[in-house]
Protein backbone atom coordinates (compact mmCIF):
# COMPACT_ATOMS: atom_id res chain seq x y z
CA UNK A 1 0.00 0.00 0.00
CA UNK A 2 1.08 3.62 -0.74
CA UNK A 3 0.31 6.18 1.61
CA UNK A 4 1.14 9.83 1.51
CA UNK A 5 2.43 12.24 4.77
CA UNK A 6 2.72 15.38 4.70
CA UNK A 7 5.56 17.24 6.63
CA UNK A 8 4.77 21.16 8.60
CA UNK A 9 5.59 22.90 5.12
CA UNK A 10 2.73 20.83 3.41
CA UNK A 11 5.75 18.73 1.58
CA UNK A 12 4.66 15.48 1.00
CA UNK A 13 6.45 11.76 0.76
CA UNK A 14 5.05 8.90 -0.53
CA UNK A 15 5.51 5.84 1.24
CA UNK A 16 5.24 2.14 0.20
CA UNK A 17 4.19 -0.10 3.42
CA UNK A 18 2.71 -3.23 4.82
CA UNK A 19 -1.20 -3.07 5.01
CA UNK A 20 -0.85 -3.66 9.16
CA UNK A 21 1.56 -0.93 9.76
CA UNK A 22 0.88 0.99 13.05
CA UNK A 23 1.07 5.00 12.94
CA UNK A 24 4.18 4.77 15.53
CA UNK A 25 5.92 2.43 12.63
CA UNK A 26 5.66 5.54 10.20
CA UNK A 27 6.89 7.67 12.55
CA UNK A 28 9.69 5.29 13.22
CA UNK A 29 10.17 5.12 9.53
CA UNK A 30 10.18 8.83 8.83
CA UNK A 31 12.68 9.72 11.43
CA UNK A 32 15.03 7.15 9.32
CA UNK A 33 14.46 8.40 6.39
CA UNK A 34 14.98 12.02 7.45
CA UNK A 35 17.66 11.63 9.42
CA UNK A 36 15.77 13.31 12.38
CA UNK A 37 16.39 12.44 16.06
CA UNK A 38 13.45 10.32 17.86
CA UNK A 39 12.88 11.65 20.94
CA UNK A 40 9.51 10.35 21.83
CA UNK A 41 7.10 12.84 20.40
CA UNK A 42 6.89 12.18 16.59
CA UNK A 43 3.56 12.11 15.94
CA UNK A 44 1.11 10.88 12.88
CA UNK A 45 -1.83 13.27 12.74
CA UNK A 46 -5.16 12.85 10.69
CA UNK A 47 -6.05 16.12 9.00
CA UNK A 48 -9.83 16.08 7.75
CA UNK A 49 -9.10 18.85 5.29
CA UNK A 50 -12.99 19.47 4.77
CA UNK A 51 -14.25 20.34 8.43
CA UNK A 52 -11.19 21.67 9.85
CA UNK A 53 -10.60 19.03 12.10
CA UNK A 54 -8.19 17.01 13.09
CA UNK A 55 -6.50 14.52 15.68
CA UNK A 56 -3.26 12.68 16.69
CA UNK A 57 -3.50 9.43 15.80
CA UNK A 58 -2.84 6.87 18.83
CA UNK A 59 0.60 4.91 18.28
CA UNK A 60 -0.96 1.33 18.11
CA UNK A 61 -3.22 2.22 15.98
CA UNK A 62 -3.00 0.79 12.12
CA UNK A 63 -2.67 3.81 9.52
CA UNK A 64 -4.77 1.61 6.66
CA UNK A 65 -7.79 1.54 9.27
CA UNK A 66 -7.68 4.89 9.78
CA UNK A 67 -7.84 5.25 6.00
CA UNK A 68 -11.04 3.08 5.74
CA UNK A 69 -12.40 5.69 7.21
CA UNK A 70 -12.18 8.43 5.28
CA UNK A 71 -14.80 9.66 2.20
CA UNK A 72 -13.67 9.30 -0.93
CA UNK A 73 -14.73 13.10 -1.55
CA UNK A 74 -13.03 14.99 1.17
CA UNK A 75 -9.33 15.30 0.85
CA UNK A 76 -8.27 14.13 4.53
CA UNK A 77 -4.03 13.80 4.96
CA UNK A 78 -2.16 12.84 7.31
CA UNK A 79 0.84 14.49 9.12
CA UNK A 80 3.74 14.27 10.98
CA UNK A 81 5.18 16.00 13.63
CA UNK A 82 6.03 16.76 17.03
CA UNK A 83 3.60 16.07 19.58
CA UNK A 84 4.84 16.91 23.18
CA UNK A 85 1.78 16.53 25.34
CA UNK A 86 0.95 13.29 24.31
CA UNK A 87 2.02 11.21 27.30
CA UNK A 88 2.27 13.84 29.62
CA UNK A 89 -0.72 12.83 31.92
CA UNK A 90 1.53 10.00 32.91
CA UNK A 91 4.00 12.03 34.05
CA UNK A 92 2.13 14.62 35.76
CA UNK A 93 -1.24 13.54 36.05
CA UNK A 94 -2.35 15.92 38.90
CA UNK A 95 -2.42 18.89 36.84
CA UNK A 96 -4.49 16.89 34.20
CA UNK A 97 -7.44 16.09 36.23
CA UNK A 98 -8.73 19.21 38.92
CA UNK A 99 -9.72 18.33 42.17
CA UNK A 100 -13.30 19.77 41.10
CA UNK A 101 -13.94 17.76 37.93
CA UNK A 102 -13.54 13.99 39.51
CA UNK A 103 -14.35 12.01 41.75
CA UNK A 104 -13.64 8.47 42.78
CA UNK A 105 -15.45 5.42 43.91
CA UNK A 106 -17.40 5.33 47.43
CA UNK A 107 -14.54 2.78 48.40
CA UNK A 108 -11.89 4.54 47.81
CA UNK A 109 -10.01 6.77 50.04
CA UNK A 110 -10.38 10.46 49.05
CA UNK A 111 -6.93 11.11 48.72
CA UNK A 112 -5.83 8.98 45.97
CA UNK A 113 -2.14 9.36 45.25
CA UNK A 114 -0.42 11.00 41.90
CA UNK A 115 -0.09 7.37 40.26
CA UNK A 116 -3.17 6.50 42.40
CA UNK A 117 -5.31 8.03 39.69
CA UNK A 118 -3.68 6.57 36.94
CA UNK A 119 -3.88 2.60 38.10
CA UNK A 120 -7.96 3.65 38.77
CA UNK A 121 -8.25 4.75 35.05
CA UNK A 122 -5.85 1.73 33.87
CA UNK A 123 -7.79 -0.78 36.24
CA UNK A 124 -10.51 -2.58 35.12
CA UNK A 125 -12.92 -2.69 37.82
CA UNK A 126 -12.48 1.32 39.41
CA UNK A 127 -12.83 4.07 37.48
CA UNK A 128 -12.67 7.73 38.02
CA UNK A 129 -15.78 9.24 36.98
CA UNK A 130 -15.15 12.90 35.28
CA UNK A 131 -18.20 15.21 35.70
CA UNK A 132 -18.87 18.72 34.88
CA UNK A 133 -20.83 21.69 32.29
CA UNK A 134 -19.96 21.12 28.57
CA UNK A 135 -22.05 22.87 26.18
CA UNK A 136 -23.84 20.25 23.48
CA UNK A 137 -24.78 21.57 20.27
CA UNK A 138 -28.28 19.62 19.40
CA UNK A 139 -28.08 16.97 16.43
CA UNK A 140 -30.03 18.66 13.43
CA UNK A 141 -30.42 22.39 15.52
CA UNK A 142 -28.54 25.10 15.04
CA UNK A 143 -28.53 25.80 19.09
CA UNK A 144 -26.37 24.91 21.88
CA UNK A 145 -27.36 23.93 25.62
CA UNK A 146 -25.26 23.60 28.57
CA UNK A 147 -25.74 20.68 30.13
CA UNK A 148 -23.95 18.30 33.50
CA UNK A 149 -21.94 15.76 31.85
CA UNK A 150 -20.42 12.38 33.52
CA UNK A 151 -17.79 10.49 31.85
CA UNK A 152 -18.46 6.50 33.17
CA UNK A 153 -16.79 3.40 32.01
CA UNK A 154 -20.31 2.87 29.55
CA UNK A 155 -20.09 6.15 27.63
CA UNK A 156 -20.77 9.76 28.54
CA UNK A 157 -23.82 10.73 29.66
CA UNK A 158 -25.58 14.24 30.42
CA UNK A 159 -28.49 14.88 33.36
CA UNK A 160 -31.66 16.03 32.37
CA UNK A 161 -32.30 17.33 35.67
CA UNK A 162 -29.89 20.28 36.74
CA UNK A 163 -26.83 18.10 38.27
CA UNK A 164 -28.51 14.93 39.54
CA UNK A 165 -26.67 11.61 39.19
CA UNK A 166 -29.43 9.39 39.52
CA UNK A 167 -29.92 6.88 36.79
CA UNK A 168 -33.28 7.95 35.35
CA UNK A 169 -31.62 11.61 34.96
CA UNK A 170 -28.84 10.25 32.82
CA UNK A 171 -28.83 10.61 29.12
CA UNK A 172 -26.51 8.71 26.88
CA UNK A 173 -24.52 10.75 25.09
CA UNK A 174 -22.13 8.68 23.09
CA UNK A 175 -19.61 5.62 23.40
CA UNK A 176 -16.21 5.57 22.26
CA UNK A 177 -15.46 2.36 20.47
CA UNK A 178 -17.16 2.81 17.29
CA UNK A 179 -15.70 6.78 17.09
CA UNK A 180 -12.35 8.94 17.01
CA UNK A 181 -12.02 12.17 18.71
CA UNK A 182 -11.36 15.18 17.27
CA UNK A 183 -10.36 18.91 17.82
CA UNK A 184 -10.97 21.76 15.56
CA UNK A 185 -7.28 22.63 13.80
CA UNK A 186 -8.44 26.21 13.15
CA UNK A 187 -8.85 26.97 16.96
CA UNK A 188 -11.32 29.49 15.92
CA UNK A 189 -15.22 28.39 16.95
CA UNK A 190 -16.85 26.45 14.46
CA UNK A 191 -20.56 26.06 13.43
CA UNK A 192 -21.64 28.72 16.21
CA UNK A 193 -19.69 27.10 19.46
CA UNK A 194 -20.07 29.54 22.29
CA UNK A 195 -15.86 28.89 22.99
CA UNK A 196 -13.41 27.89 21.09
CA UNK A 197 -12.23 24.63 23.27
CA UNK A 198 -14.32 22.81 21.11
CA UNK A 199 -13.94 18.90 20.52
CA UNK A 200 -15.98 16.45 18.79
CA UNK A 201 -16.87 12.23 18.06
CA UNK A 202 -16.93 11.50 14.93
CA UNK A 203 -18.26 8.02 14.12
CA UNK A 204 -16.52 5.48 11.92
CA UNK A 205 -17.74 4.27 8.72
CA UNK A 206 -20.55 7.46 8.87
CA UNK A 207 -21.88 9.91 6.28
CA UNK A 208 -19.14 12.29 7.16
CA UNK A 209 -19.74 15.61 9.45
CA UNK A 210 -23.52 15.07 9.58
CA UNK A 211 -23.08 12.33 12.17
CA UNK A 212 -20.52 14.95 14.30
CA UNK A 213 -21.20 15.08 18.28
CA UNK A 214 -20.22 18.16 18.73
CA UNK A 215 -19.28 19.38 22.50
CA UNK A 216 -17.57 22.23 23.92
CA UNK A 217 -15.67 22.79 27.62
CA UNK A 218 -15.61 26.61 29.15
CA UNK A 219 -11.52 26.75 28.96
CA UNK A 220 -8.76 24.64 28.06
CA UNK A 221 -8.28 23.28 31.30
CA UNK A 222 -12.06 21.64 30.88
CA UNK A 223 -11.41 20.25 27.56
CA UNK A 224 -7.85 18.70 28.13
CA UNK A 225 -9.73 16.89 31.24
CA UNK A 226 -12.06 15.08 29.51
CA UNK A 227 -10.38 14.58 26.20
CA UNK A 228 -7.77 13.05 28.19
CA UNK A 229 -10.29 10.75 30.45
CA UNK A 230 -11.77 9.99 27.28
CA UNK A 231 -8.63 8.56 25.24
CA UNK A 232 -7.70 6.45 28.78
CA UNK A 233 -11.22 5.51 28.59
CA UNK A 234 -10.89 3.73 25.22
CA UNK A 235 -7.56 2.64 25.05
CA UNK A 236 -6.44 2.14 28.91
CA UNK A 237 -3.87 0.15 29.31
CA UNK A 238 -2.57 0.06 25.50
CA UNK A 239 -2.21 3.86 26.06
CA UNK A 240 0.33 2.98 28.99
CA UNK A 241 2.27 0.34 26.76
CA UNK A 242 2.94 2.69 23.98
CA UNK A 243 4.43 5.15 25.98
CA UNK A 244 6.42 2.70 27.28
CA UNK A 245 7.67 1.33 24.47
CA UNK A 246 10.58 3.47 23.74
CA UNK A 247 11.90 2.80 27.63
CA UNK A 248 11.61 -1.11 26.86
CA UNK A 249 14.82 -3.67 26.02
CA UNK A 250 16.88 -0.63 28.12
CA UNK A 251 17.03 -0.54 31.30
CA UNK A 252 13.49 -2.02 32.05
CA UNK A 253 13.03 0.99 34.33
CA UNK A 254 10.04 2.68 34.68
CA UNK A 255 9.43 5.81 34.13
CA UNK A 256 6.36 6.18 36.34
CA UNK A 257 5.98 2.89 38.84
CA UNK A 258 2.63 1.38 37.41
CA UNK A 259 1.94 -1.96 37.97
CA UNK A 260 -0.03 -3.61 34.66
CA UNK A 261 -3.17 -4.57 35.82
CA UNK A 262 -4.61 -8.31 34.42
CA UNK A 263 -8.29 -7.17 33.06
């Protein structure tokens, strides 16, 4: 298969590659080819060139899939480049997940440690749940309506009743498996988003934007919370092994003592 990436100054290189190649194998490939030093944070990005929006594309996951995806009509590319942030919850989770937007299991102690909250999203059987206002924009409507959301292990939901938890307030939202996450590239609001910390689902295999959950968080602090809760949501633990894949077949240290839970 031939695929094309596109470099920062919209250059492009065609590459020929195995049908199961994983976007962290590109990246691995591209630093060879270019001569470039890895240090971690080479990146594949998906580019959908016809909404403006766009996402890193997880290490692990296969470039040919993500492909698939795409309609023939829009002209969606992908990139490379340098992605800092993208493992730094594990390093500093505190700072990723505010005291006020979480809150953890009736059986848990209330002070859960800096790694505490990492094994709880990695674990199978506690999770974190992530609650707060997100504005919604209605599917079909041209209006948006804040609304309480909570993030669970079964999707995100929203309350139809002010901030109340109980089950016959919830409202399902969305899941995660079936759908990729996106940001808009343009940072500017789109489609009439009261803020500009906008992020949205997109569902595989779908008609294109018309499908498009489309949320919104008051600030960037917000929107980094959940997107990250969300991406440990639906990958967990694979999340954990790709970032420490570099650090393997060296020392075997480390860097942040988790202890692979068996789901």
């Amino acid at each position: 298969q031939v695929i094309k990436v596109y470099s920062e100054d919209d250059t492009s290189r065609a590459l020929e590659v195995p049908s199961d190649i994983t976007a962290r194998d590109v990246c691995q490939l591209l630093i060879l080819k270019n001569h470039y030093i890895d240090d971690h944070s080479w990146t594949l990005f998906e580019q959908l060139t016809h909404t403006g929006l766009g996402r890193a594309i997880e290490d692990h996951e296969l470039v040919m899939e993500v492909q698939s995806n795409w309609v023939m009509e829009e002209e969606n590319k992908l990139y490379f480049r340098k992605n800092y942030a993208k493992y730094e919850f594990f390093k500093n989770p505190l700072s990723f997940f505010p005291d006020h937007m979480i809150s953890f299991p009736s059986e848990t102690s209330a002070a859960v440690s800096h790694s505490g909250i990492l094994q709880m999203f990695l674990s199978s059987s506690t999770y974190p749940e992530i609650h707060g206002y997100l504005h919604a924009k209605e599917q079909g409507k041209k209006s948006w309506k804040k609304l309480y959301f909570l993030l669970r292990r079964s999707g995100l939901y929203f309350s139809t009743k002010g901030t109340s938890k109980e089950p016959r307030h919830l409202q399902f939202f969305c899941e995660f498996s079936n759908s990729d996450m996106y940001m808009s590239l343009t940072g500017k609001k789109i489609s009439g988003a009261p803020t500009s910390y906008g992020f949205y689902f997109k569902p595989n295999k779908s008609g294109g934007t018309r499908d498009l959950k489309q949320l919104c968080a008051d600030d960037e602090q917000s929107r980094t919370c959940w997107m990250t809760a969300i991406r440990l949501l639906k990958y967990g633990m694979q999340l954990y092994q790709n970032y420490m894949q570099p650090y393997q077949g060296g020392s075997g240290c480390s860097p942040l003592n988790i202890t692979p839970m068996v789901s």
